[in-house]
PDB file of C-alpha atoms in Angstrom:
ATOM      1  CA  MET A 439     126.155 113.472 108.950  1.00 44.00           C
ATOM      2  CA  ALA A 440     125.910 110.782 106.187  1.00 42.00           C
ATOM      3  CA  ALA A 441     122.229 110.109 105.442  1.00 40.00           C
ATOM      4  CA  LEU A 442     121.102 106.600 105.070  1.00 41.00           C
ATOM      5  CA  ALA A 443     117.550 105.635 104.004  1.00 39.00           C
ATOM      6  CA  ALA A 444     116.035 102.673 105.736  1.00 39.00           C
ATOM      7  CA  GLY A 445     114.943 100.832 102.661  1.00 40.00           C
ATOM      8  CA  GLY A 446     115.193  97.289 104.434  1.00 45.00           C
ATOM      9  CA  LEU A 447     117.045  96.422 107.549  1.00 42.00           C
ATOM     10  CA  LEU A 448     116.512  92.822 107.238  1.00 43.00           C
ATOM     11  CA  ALA A 449     117.500  93.007 103.565  1.00 40.00           C
ATOM     12  CA  THR A 450     120.629  95.007 104.401  1.00 43.00           C
ATOM     13  CA  ALA A 451     121.686  92.784 107.023  1.00 50.00           C
ATOM     14  CA  SER A 452     121.113  89.490 105.176  1.00 38.00           C
ATOM     15  CA  ALA A 453     123.262  90.970 102.240  1.00 38.00           C
ATOM     16  CA  CYS A 454     126.160  91.734 104.477  1.00 42.00           C
ATOM     17  CA  ALA A 455     125.844  88.896 107.203  1.00 38.00           C
ATOM     18  CA  ALA A 456     127.638  85.636 106.812  1.00 36.00           C
ATOM     19  CA  SER A 457     124.526  83.667 107.773  1.00 35.00           C
ATOM     20  CA  PRO A 458     121.002  84.570 106.656  1.00 36.00           C
ATOM     21  CA  ALA A 459     117.995  82.944 108.346  1.00 39.00           C
ATOM     22  CA  PRO A 460     117.790  79.222 107.056  1.00 39.00           C
ATOM     23  CA  ALA A 461     114.750  78.417 104.972  1.00 45.00           C
ATOM     24  CA  ARG A 462     114.452  75.192 107.149  1.00 48.00           C
ATOM     25  CA  GLN A 463     114.003  75.467 110.995  1.00 50.00           C
ATOM     26  CA  PRO A 464     116.804  73.327 112.636  1.00 49.00           C
ATOM     27  CA  GLY A 465     115.326  70.162 113.950  1.00 53.00           C
ATOM     28  CA  ALA A 466     111.885  70.810 112.503  1.00 71.00           C
ATOM     29  CA  ASP A 467     110.145  67.746 111.063  1.00 88.00           C
ATOM     30  CA  LEU A 468     108.952  68.830 107.684  1.00 94.00           C
ATOM     31  CA  VAL A 469     107.796  65.492 105.987  1.00 92.00           C
ATOM     32  CA  ALA A 470     104.186  64.388 106.120  1.00 91.00           C
ATOM     33  CA  ALA A 471     104.014  61.013 104.807  1.00 83.00           C
ATOM     34  CA  GLN A 472     100.753  59.643 103.483  1.00 78.00           C
ATOM     35  CA  ALA A 473      98.628  62.676 104.769  1.00 85.00           C
ATOM     36  CA  SER A 474      95.141  62.303 103.294  1.00 89.00           C
ATOM     37  CA  PRO A 475      92.116  64.583 103.540  1.00 94.00           C
ATOM     38  CA  THR A 476      88.954  63.156 105.187  1.00 90.00           C
ATOM     39  CA  ALA A 477      86.723  65.248 103.141  1.00 94.00           C
ATOM     40  CA  THR A 478      87.124  67.535  99.858  1.00 97.00           C
ATOM     41  CA  PRO A 479      85.124  70.711  99.663  1.00 97.00           C
ATOM     42  CA  THR A 480      83.783  71.881  96.331  1.00 97.00           C
ATOM     43  CA  LEU A 481      85.367  75.522  95.965  1.00 97.00           C
ATOM     44  CA  ALA A 482      85.048  77.912  93.042  1.00 94.00           C
ATOM     45  CA  SER A 483      87.497  80.244  94.595  1.00 95.00           C
ATOM     46  CA  VAL A 484      89.709  80.770  97.786  1.00 95.00           C
ATOM     47  CA  ALA A 485      87.276  83.364  99.245  1.00 93.00           C
ATOM     48  CA  SER A 486      86.366  81.171 102.068  1.00 93.00           C
ATOM     49  CA  VAL A 487      89.691  79.232 102.517  1.00 95.00           C
ATOM     50  CA  SER A 488      92.048  79.358 105.553  1.00 95.00           C
ATOM     51  CA  LEU A 489      94.806  77.109 105.740  1.00 97.00           C
ATOM     52  CA  PRO A 490      95.762  75.632 109.294  1.00 97.00           C
ATOM     53  CA  ILE A 491      99.296  77.193 109.154  1.00 97.00           C
ATOM     54  CA  GLU A 492      97.773  80.741 108.972  1.00 95.00           C
ATOM     55  CA  ASP A 493      97.296  80.494 112.686  1.00 94.00           C
ATOM     56  CA  TYR A 494     100.999  80.845 113.159  1.00 95.00           C
ATOM     57  CA  LEU A 495     101.965  83.125 110.143  1.00 94.00           C
ATOM     58  CA  LEU A 496     102.561  86.706 110.810  1.00 92.00           C
ATOM     59  CA  LYS A 497      99.948  89.007 109.350  1.00 90.00           C
ATOM     60  CA  ASN A 498     100.951  91.917 107.087  1.00 88.00           C
ATOM     61  CA  ASP A 499     100.415  94.561 109.844  1.00 90.00           C
ATOM     62  CA  GLU A 500     102.103  92.342 112.390  1.00 92.00           C
ATOM     63  CA  HIS A 501     105.303  91.950 110.297  1.00 91.00           C
ATOM     64  CA  ALA A 502     105.147  95.750 109.332  1.00 91.00           C
ATOM     65  CA  GLN A 503     104.884  96.672 112.929  1.00 94.00           C
ATOM     66  CA  MET A 504     107.887  94.491 113.911  1.00 95.00           C
ATOM     67  CA  LEU A 505     109.864  95.894 111.086  1.00 94.00           C
ATOM     68  CA  TYR A 506     109.109  99.424 111.659  1.00 95.00           C
ATOM     69  CA  ALA A 507     110.094  99.004 115.307  1.00 97.00           C
ATOM     70  CA  SER A 508     113.408  97.390 114.375  1.00 97.00           C
ATOM     71  CA  LYS A 509     114.316 100.286 112.135  1.00 96.00           C
ATOM     72  CA  LEU A 510     113.390 102.749 114.784  1.00 97.00           C
ATOM     73  CA  LEU A 511     115.784 101.180 117.269  1.00 97.00           C
ATOM     74  CA  VAL A 512     118.501 100.987 114.541  1.00 97.00           C
ATOM     75  CA  ARG A 513     117.983 104.672 113.873  1.00 96.00           C
ATOM     76  CA  GLN A 514     118.425 105.581 117.534  1.00 97.00           C
ATOM     77  CA  CYS A 515     121.655 103.300 117.641  1.00 98.00           C
ATOM     78  CA  MET A 516     123.113 104.825 114.559  1.00 97.00           C
ATOM     79  CA  ALA A 517     122.545 108.239 115.786  1.00 97.00           C
ATOM     80  CA  ARG A 518     124.690 107.633 118.558  1.00 97.00           C
ATOM     81  CA  PHE A 519     127.657 107.166 116.142  1.00 97.00           C
ATOM     82  CA  GLY A 520     126.630 110.274 114.258  1.00 97.00           C
ATOM     83  CA  PHE A 521     124.795 108.643 111.387  1.00 97.00           C
ATOM     84  CA  ASP A 522     121.235 109.554 110.089  1.00 94.00           C
ATOM     85  CA  TYR A 523     119.312 106.295 109.437  1.00 94.00           C
ATOM     86  CA  ALA A 524     116.076 107.639 107.790  1.00 90.00           C
ATOM     87  CA  VAL A 525     112.899 105.730 108.548  1.00 91.00           C
ATOM     88  CA  ASP A 526     109.740 106.327 106.553  1.00 88.00           C
ATOM     89  CA  PRO A 527     106.498 106.212 108.758  1.00 87.00           C
ATOM     90  CA  ALA A 528     104.521 104.788 105.862  1.00 83.00           C
ATOM     91  CA  GLU A 529     106.323 101.535 106.366  1.00 83.00           C
ATOM     92  CA  ASN A 530     104.393 101.042 109.435  1.00 83.00           C
ATOM     93  CA  SER A 531     100.938 101.010 107.234  1.00 79.00           C
ATOM     94  CA  PRO A 532     100.806  97.984 104.926  1.00 75.00           C
ATOM     95  CA  VAL A 533      98.329  98.284 101.976  1.00 72.00           C
ATOM     96  CA  ASP A 534      96.175  95.176 103.247  1.00 76.00           C
ATOM     97  CA  PRO A 535      96.692  95.315 107.045  1.00 70.00           C
ATOM     98  CA  LYS A 536      95.656  91.604 107.684  1.00 68.00           C
ATOM     99  CA  GLY A 537      96.997  90.564 104.320  1.00 75.00           C
ATOM    100  CA  ASP A 538      97.279  87.163 102.761  1.00 81.00           C
ATOM    101  CA  ALA A 539     100.068  85.589 104.670  1.00 87.00           C
ATOM    102  CA  ALA A 540      99.922  82.388 102.745  1.00 92.00           C
ATOM    103  CA  ASN A 541      99.513  84.105  99.333  1.00 92.00           C
ATOM    104  CA  LEU A 542      95.928  82.340  98.784  1.00 94.00           C
ATOM    105  CA  ALA A 543      95.024  84.836  96.127  1.00 93.00           C
ATOM    106  CA  ARG A 544      97.724  83.144  93.816  1.00 94.00           C
ATOM    107  CA  ARG A 545      98.816  80.162  95.751  1.00 97.00           C
ATOM    108  CA  TYR A 546      96.860  77.667  93.458  1.00 98.00           C
ATOM    109  CA  GLY A 547      97.245  79.705  90.418  1.00 97.00           C
ATOM    110  CA  ILE A 548      94.493  82.596  89.863  1.00 97.00           C
ATOM    111  CA  SER A 549      91.661  81.830  92.105  1.00 96.00           C
ATOM    112  CA  ASP A 550      88.957  84.464  91.709  1.00 95.00           C
ATOM    113  CA  PRO A 551      86.518  84.520  88.661  1.00 95.00           C
ATOM    114  CA  LYS A 552      85.881  88.272  88.902  1.00 95.00           C
ATOM    115  CA  THR A 553      89.635  89.196  89.258  1.00 95.00           C
ATOM    116  CA  ALA A 554      90.091  86.896  86.180  1.00 97.00           C
ATOM    117  CA  ALA A 555      87.521  88.621  84.076  1.00 97.00           C
ATOM    118  CA  GLY A 556      88.829  92.040  84.930  1.00 96.00           C
ATOM    119  CA  TYR A 557      92.412  91.535  85.030  1.00 96.00           C
ATOM    120  CA  GLY A 558      93.435  88.386  83.529  1.00 97.00           C
ATOM    121  CA  TYR A 559      96.537  87.071  85.236  1.00 97.00           C
ATOM    122  CA  HIS A 560      97.385  90.591  86.437  1.00 95.00           C
ATOM    123  CA  PRO A 561      97.106  91.333  90.271  1.00 90.00           C
ATOM    124  CA  ALA A 562      93.754  93.225  91.091  1.00 84.00           C
ATOM    125  CA  ALA A 563      94.338  97.004  91.375  1.00 74.00           C
ATOM    126  CA  ASN A 564      95.387  98.154  94.970  1.00 62.00           C
ATOM    127  CA  THR A 565      96.394  94.631  96.045  1.00 63.00           C
ATOM    128  CA  MET A 566     100.044  95.008  95.477  1.00 61.00           C
ATOM    129  CA  PRO A 567     102.298  96.758  98.146  1.00 58.00           C
ATOM    130  CA  ALA A 568     104.245  99.638  97.014  1.00 59.00           C
ATOM    131  CA  ALA A 569     107.816  99.062  95.985  1.00 60.00           C
ATOM    132  CA  PRO A 570     110.129 100.297  98.946  1.00 61.00           C
ATOM    133  CA  PRO A 571     112.251 103.400  98.530  1.00 62.00           C
ATOM    134  CA  SER A 572     115.599 102.970  96.865  1.00 65.00           C
ATOM    135  CA  THR A 573     118.349 102.776  99.614  1.00 70.00           C
ATOM    136  CA  PRO A 574     121.526 104.414  98.928  1.00 77.00           C
ATOM    137  CA  PRO A 575     124.555 102.297  99.613  1.00 85.00           C
ATOM    138  CA  MET A 576     126.133 102.350 102.998  1.00 89.00           C
ATOM    139  CA  SER A 577     129.477 103.793 103.507  1.00 92.00           C
ATOM    140  CA  ASP A 578     132.023 101.303 104.924  1.00 91.00           C
ATOM    141  CA  ALA A 579     131.802 103.237 108.374  1.00 94.00           C
ATOM    142  CA  GLU A 580     128.179 103.075 108.279  1.00 95.00           C
ATOM    143  CA  ARG A 581     127.996  99.361 107.367  1.00 93.00           C
ATOM    144  CA  ASN A 582     130.654  98.796 110.178  1.00 94.00           C
ATOM    145  CA  VAL A 583     128.350 100.315 112.765  1.00 96.00           C
ATOM    146  CA  PHE A 584     125.352  98.565 111.342  1.00 96.00           C
ATOM    147  CA  LEU A 585     126.803  95.100 111.508  1.00 95.00           C
ATOM    148  CA  GLY A 586     129.610  95.350 113.965  1.00 95.00           C
ATOM    149  CA  ASP A 587     131.314  92.142 114.507  1.00 93.00           C
ATOM    150  CA  THR A 588     128.719  90.160 112.473  1.00 91.00           C
ATOM    151  CA  PRO A 589     131.083  88.013 109.903  1.00 89.00           C
ATOM    152  CA  ARG A 590     130.644  89.573 106.365  1.00 82.00           C
ATOM    153  CA  ALA A 591     129.403  86.973 103.719  1.00 80.00           C
ATOM    154  CA  ASP A 592     131.256  88.560 100.865  1.00 78.00           C
ATOM    155  CA  GLY A 593     134.463  88.554 103.133  1.00 74.00           C
ATOM    156  CA  SER A 594     134.715  92.492 102.738  1.00 71.00           C
ATOM    157  CA  GLY A 595     135.534  94.819 105.505  1.00 70.00           C
ATOM    158  CA  PRO A 596     136.425  94.124 108.987  1.00 77.00           C
ATOM    159  CA  GLU A 597     134.474  92.876 111.709  1.00 85.00           C
ATOM    160  CA  ALA A 598     134.181  96.054 113.609  1.00 89.00           C
ATOM    161  CA  LYS A 599     134.072  96.432 117.298  1.00 93.00           C
ATOM    162  CA  GLN A 600     134.716 100.181 117.740  1.00 95.00           C
ATOM    163  CA  TYR A 601     134.109 103.418 115.632  1.00 95.00           C
ATOM    164  CA  LYS A 602     135.889 106.657 116.736  1.00 95.00           C
ATOM    165  CA  GLY A 603     136.697 105.114 120.050  1.00 94.00           C
ATOM    166  CA  GLN A 604     133.237 104.212 120.806  1.00 96.00           C
ATOM    167  CA  ASN A 605     132.304 100.546 121.404  1.00 97.00           C
ATOM    168  CA  ILE A 606     129.999  99.177 118.798  1.00 97.00           C
ATOM    169  CA  PRO A 607     127.318  96.839 120.168  1.00 97.00           C
ATOM    170  CA  ALA A 608     127.553  93.029 119.541  1.00 96.00           C
ATOM    171  CA  HIS A 609     126.568  92.511 115.970  1.00 95.00           C
ATOM    172  CA  GLY A 610     126.136  96.121 115.501  1.00 97.00           C
ATOM    173  CA  CYS A 611     123.213  98.332 115.481  1.00 97.00           C
ATOM    174  CA  SER A 612     121.037  95.472 113.896  1.00 96.00           C
ATOM    175  CA  GLY A 613     122.236  93.079 116.718  1.00 96.00           C
ATOM    176  CA  GLU A 614     121.189  95.587 119.208  1.00 97.00           C
ATOM    177  CA  ALA A 615     117.683  96.134 117.720  1.00 97.00           C
ATOM    178  CA  GLU A 616     117.014  92.467 117.410  1.00 96.00           C
ATOM    179  CA  ARG A 617     117.930  91.876 121.111  1.00 97.00           C
ATOM    180  CA  LYS A 618     115.692  94.676 122.300  1.00 97.00           C
ATOM    181  CA  LEU A 619     112.798  93.268 120.298  1.00 97.00           C
ATOM    182  CA  GLY A 620     113.284  89.532 120.799  1.00 95.00           C
ATOM    183  CA  LYS A 621     112.949  86.894 118.184  1.00 91.00           C
ATOM    184  CA  GLY A 622     109.626  87.540 116.465  1.00 91.00           C
ATOM    185  CA  LEU A 623     111.162  88.532 113.228  1.00 88.00           C
ATOM    186  CA  GLU A 624     113.574  85.701 113.083  1.00 87.00           C
ATOM    187  CA  VAL A 625     111.112  82.611 113.551  1.00 85.00           C
ATOM    188  CA  GLN A 626     111.167  80.587 110.286  1.00 92.00           C
ATOM    189  CA  LEU A 627     109.299  77.392 111.200  1.00 95.00           C
ATOM    190  CA  PRO A 628     105.869  78.494 110.152  1.00 96.00           C
ATOM    191  CA  GLU A 629     107.054  79.785 106.815  1.00 95.00           C
ATOM    192  CA  SER A 630     108.887  76.509 106.563  1.00 96.00           C
ATOM    193  CA  ILE A 631     105.740  74.463 106.989  1.00 97.00           C
ATOM    194  CA  ASN A 632     103.821  76.717 104.785  1.00 97.00           C
ATOM    195  CA  ASP A 633     106.434  76.059 101.813  1.00 97.00           C
ATOM    196  CA  ALA A 634     106.920  72.430 102.601  1.00 97.00           C
ATOM    197  CA  SER A 635     103.201  71.570 102.529  1.00 97.00           C
ATOM    198  CA  PHE A 636     102.791  73.427  99.274  1.00 97.00           C
ATOM    199  CA  GLN A 637     105.647  71.355  97.722  1.00 97.00           C
ATOM    200  CA  GLN A 638     104.526  68.150  99.181  1.00 97.00           C
ATOM    201  CA  SER A 639     100.876  68.573  98.129  1.00 97.00           C
ATOM    202  CA  MET A 640     101.920  68.969  94.497  1.00 97.00           C
ATOM    203  CA  ALA A 641     103.553  65.609  94.458  1.00 95.00           C
ATOM    204  CA  THR A 642     100.528  63.751  95.896  1.00 96.00           C
ATOM    205  CA  PRO A 643      98.323  61.380  93.644  1.00 96.00           C
ATOM    206  CA  GLN A 644      95.264  63.394  94.381  1.00 97.00           C
ATOM    207  CA  VAL A 645      96.797  66.830  93.082  1.00 98.00           C
ATOM    208  CA  THR A 646      98.714  65.343  90.174  1.00 98.00           C
ATOM    209  CA  ALA A 647      95.560  63.689  89.055  1.00 98.00           C
ATOM    210  CA  VAL A 648      93.532  66.912  89.245  1.00 98.00           C
ATOM    211  CA  PHE A 649      96.339  68.472  87.488  1.00 98.00           C
ATOM    212  CA  ARG A 650      95.917  66.109  84.655  1.00 98.00           C
ATOM    213  CA  SER A 651      92.258  66.768  84.546  1.00 98.00           C
ATOM    214  CA  TRP A 652      92.623  70.539  84.559  1.00 98.00           C
ATOM    215  CA  SER A 653      95.477  70.162  81.716  1.00 98.00           C
ATOM    216  CA  ALA A 654      92.991  68.267  79.582  1.00 98.00           C
ATOM    217  CA  CYS A 655      90.287  70.720  79.922  1.00 98.00           C
ATOM    218  CA  MET A 656      92.618  73.735  79.071  1.00 98.00           C
ATOM    219  CA  LEU A 657      93.916  71.701  76.028  1.00 98.00           C
ATOM    220  CA  LYS A 658      90.423  71.370  74.630  1.00 98.00           C
ATOM    221  CA  ARG A 659      90.336  75.191  74.800  1.00 98.00           C
ATOM    222  CA  GLY A 660      93.489  75.774  72.986  1.00 98.00           C
ATOM    223  CA  TYR A 661      96.182  76.155  75.916  1.00 98.00           C
ATOM    224  CA  THR A 662      98.914  73.621  76.778  1.00 97.00           C
ATOM    225  CA  PHE A 663      99.969  73.957  80.396  1.00 98.00           C
ATOM    226  CA  GLY A 664     101.066  71.013  82.769  1.00 97.00           C
ATOM    227  CA  ASN A 665      99.880  72.730  85.894  1.00 98.00           C
ATOM    228  CA  PRO A 666      97.990  75.925  87.070  1.00 98.00           C
ATOM    229  CA  LEU A 667     101.058  77.751  88.188  1.00 97.00           C
ATOM    230  CA  GLU A 668     102.554  77.690  84.705  1.00 97.00           C
ATOM    231  CA  PRO A 669     100.205  80.486  83.342  1.00 96.00           C
ATOM    232  CA  LEU A 670     101.585  82.880  86.073  1.00 94.00           C
ATOM    233  CA  ARG A 671     104.958  82.572  84.598  1.00 92.00           C
ATOM    234  CA  SER A 672     104.054  83.771  81.306  1.00 87.00           C
ATOM    235  CA  PRO A 673     105.186  87.390  80.435  1.00 90.00           C
ATOM    236  CA  LEU A 674     102.444  90.101  81.033  1.00 91.00           C
ATOM    237  CA  SER A 675     101.882  93.097  78.925  1.00 92.00           C
ATOM    238  CA  ALA A 676     101.499  96.502  80.613  1.00 92.00           C
ATOM    239  CA  ALA A 677      97.666  96.097  80.764  1.00 94.00           C
ATOM    240  CA  PRO A 678      95.486  92.888  80.592  1.00 95.00           C
ATOM    241  CA  SER A 679      94.706  92.153  76.906  1.00 96.00           C
ATOM    242  CA  ALA A 680      91.519  90.548  75.544  1.00 97.00           C
ATOM    243  CA  ALA A 681      93.500  87.228  74.876  1.00 96.00           C
ATOM    244  CA  GLU A 682      94.923  87.227  78.385  1.00 97.00           C
ATOM    245  CA  ILE A 683      91.480  87.479  79.914  1.00 97.00           C
ATOM    246  CA  HIS A 684      90.164  84.862  77.723  1.00 97.00           C
ATOM    247  CA  MET A 685      92.855  82.520  78.820  1.00 97.00           C
ATOM    248  CA  ALA A 686      92.295  83.515  82.508  1.00 98.00           C
ATOM    249  CA  GLU A 687      88.467  82.928  82.191  1.00 98.00           C
ATOM    250  CA  SER A 688      89.208  79.479  80.632  1.00 98.00           C
ATOM    251  CA  ASP A 689      91.709  78.724  83.511  1.00 98.00           C
ATOM    252  CA  MET A 690      89.004  79.575  85.993  1.00 98.00           C
ATOM    253  CA  ALA A 691      86.200  77.478  84.237  1.00 98.00           C
ATOM    254  CA  CYS A 692      88.649  74.546  84.082  1.00 98.00           C
ATOM    255  CA  LYS A 693      89.469  74.870  87.704  1.00 98.00           C
ATOM    256  CA  GLN A 694      85.659  74.949  88.622  1.00 98.00           C
ATOM    257  CA  ARG A 695      85.098  72.038  86.185  1.00 98.00           C
ATOM    258  CA  THR A 696      87.762  69.678  87.876  1.00 98.00           C
ATOM    259  CA  ASN A 697      87.322  71.189  91.438  1.00 98.00           C
ATOM    260  CA  LEU A 698      90.980  71.777  91.289  1.00 98.00           C
ATOM    261  CA  ILE A 699      91.037  74.441  94.145  1.00 98.00           C
ATOM    262  CA  GLY A 700      88.849  72.333  96.479  1.00 98.00           C
ATOM    263  CA  VAL A 701      91.002  69.101  96.075  1.00 98.00           C
ATOM    264  CA  TRP A 702      94.472  71.060  96.520  1.00 98.00           C
ATOM    265  CA  VAL A 703      93.074  72.957  99.579  1.00 98.00           C
ATOM    266  CA  ALA A 704      91.951  69.613 100.977  1.00 98.00           C
ATOM    267  CA  VAL A 705      95.249  67.899 100.463  1.00 98.00           C
ATOM    268  CA  GLU A 706      97.328  70.732 101.592  1.00 98.00           C
ATOM    269  CA  SER A 707      95.469  71.347 104.598  1.00 98.00           C
ATOM    270  CA  ALA A 708      95.861  67.538 105.510  1.00 97.00           C
ATOM    271  CA  VAL A 709      99.760  67.977 105.152  1.00 97.00           C
ATOM    272  CA  GLN A 710      99.819  70.965 107.260  1.00 97.00           C
ATOM    273  CA  LYS A 711      97.900  69.470 110.065  1.00 97.00           C
ATOM    274  CA  VAL A 712     100.295  66.636 110.234  1.00 96.00           C
ATOM    275  CA  LEU A 713     103.382  69.022 110.089  1.00 97.00           C
ATOM    276  CA  ILE A 714     101.688  71.034 112.848  1.00 97.00           C
ATOM    277  CA  GLU A 715     101.268  68.298 115.028  1.00 95.00           C
ATOM    278  CA  LYS A 716     104.748  67.124 114.516  1.00 95.00           C
ATOM    279  CA  ASN A 717     106.019  70.506 115.405  1.00 96.00           C
ATOM    280  CA  GLN A 718     103.464  71.622 118.014  1.00 95.00           C
ATOM    281  CA  GLU A 719     105.923  72.480 120.892  1.00 95.00           C
ATOM    282  CA  ALA A 720     108.229  74.404 118.530  1.00 95.00           C
ATOM    283  CA  LEU A 721     105.262  76.233 117.058  1.00 96.00           C
ATOM    284  CA  ALA A 722     103.923  77.146 120.736  1.00 96.00           C
ATOM    285  CA  GLN A 723     107.325  78.821 121.084  1.00 95.00           C
ATOM    286  CA  VAL A 724     107.061  80.527 117.946  1.00 95.00           C
ATOM    287  CA  ARG A 725     103.637  81.938 118.819  1.00 95.00           C
ATOM    288  CA  ALA A 726     105.031  83.156 122.119  1.00 95.00           C
ATOM    289  CA  ALA A 727     108.150  84.900 120.530  1.00 95.00           C
ATOM    290  CA  SER A 728     105.937  86.556 118.231  1.00 96.00           C
ATOM    291  CA  ARG A 729     103.610  88.022 120.804  1.00 96.00           C
ATOM    292  CA  GLU A 730     106.399  89.014 122.935  1.00 97.00           C
ATOM    293  CA  THR A 731     108.139  90.871 119.891  1.00 97.00           C
ATOM    294  CA  LEU A 732     104.715  92.580 118.998  1.00 96.00           C
ATOM    295  CA  GLU A 733     104.388  93.811 122.492  1.00 97.00           C
ATOM    296  CA  ARG A 734     107.722  95.264 122.495  1.00 97.00           C
ATOM    297  CA  SER A 735     107.434  96.847 119.055  1.00 97.00           C
ATOM    298  CA  ALA A 736     104.218  98.530 120.133  1.00 96.00           C
ATOM    299  CA  LYS A 737     106.077  99.986 122.998  1.00 97.00           C
ATOM    300  CA  VAL A 738     108.998 101.312 120.767  1.00 97.00           C
ATOM    301  CA  ILE A 739     106.612 102.962 118.112  1.00 95.00           C
ATOM    302  CA  ALA A 740     104.625 104.465 120.849  1.00 94.00           C
ATOM    303  CA  ALA A 741     107.749 105.889 122.458  1.00 93.00           C
ATOM    304  CA  GLY A 742     108.832 107.128 119.008  1.00 80.00           C
ATOM    305  CA  ALA A 743     105.700 108.847 118.576  1.00 70.00           C
ATOM    306  CA  SER A 744     105.788 110.676 121.690  1.00 65.00           C
ATOM    307  CA  SER A 745     109.398 111.943 121.469  1.00 62.00           C
TER     308      SER A 745
END
């Protein structure tokens, strides 16, 4: 039997399928015109920050559980056709179980003085997930069973309905797993709101004004940046240098002097509240779908452990 490592069910499916999940939820209202905060906190870091949309975003452990269960189901399906779809149990154990679904640690640039002093712009130790194992390419036969009659984005290969006389499930083994688990891994609306609020907040007068203040502060310290995300795009050495740490400490000092984090969090929270209100009914459905998929995933994993 051909061995197939399960490096990424969704990554493989989206690479081969014609229609990857859209970034924007169809019918979603993602514009929050004139959203304005009622109060602006003074924040030196994001340690105490929770954005409204986090109530709807999947936590790291929830996403890992769903993805792991889907891979177990794909493995069972592929085995019926004589293929070995290997699944690593470690994939069900994220580094940070609850995680940072909104990427608050780096959402507004670096945001923790201690991390800046120790690591500069490098992520703190033990905060980055391990790289997924490399996945050998599927053979044509394996890919046909995996995708079934799902149209291929690159136009390669047939839209397969049978393999060696055995009917392939609709949309292949990936489609079978999706139907068994429900829509929890497909929902995009919370992520769309998370992205839209970030982009819209950056264009508000309050945030652009605090960017200018932060930039002026950084310029006095010898650094030229238009906004606090730009330093994150600078090439990094293998380990934090003294110069990098000095710049990161200057960055944090200017953030504190201008209250950049407090202003940006207040504005983006206001934008998210408007978008959540506009999409309340759809978000309630998203939450229900996520709960259903989590419950089904737990049962799949429990059954796999006992078999």
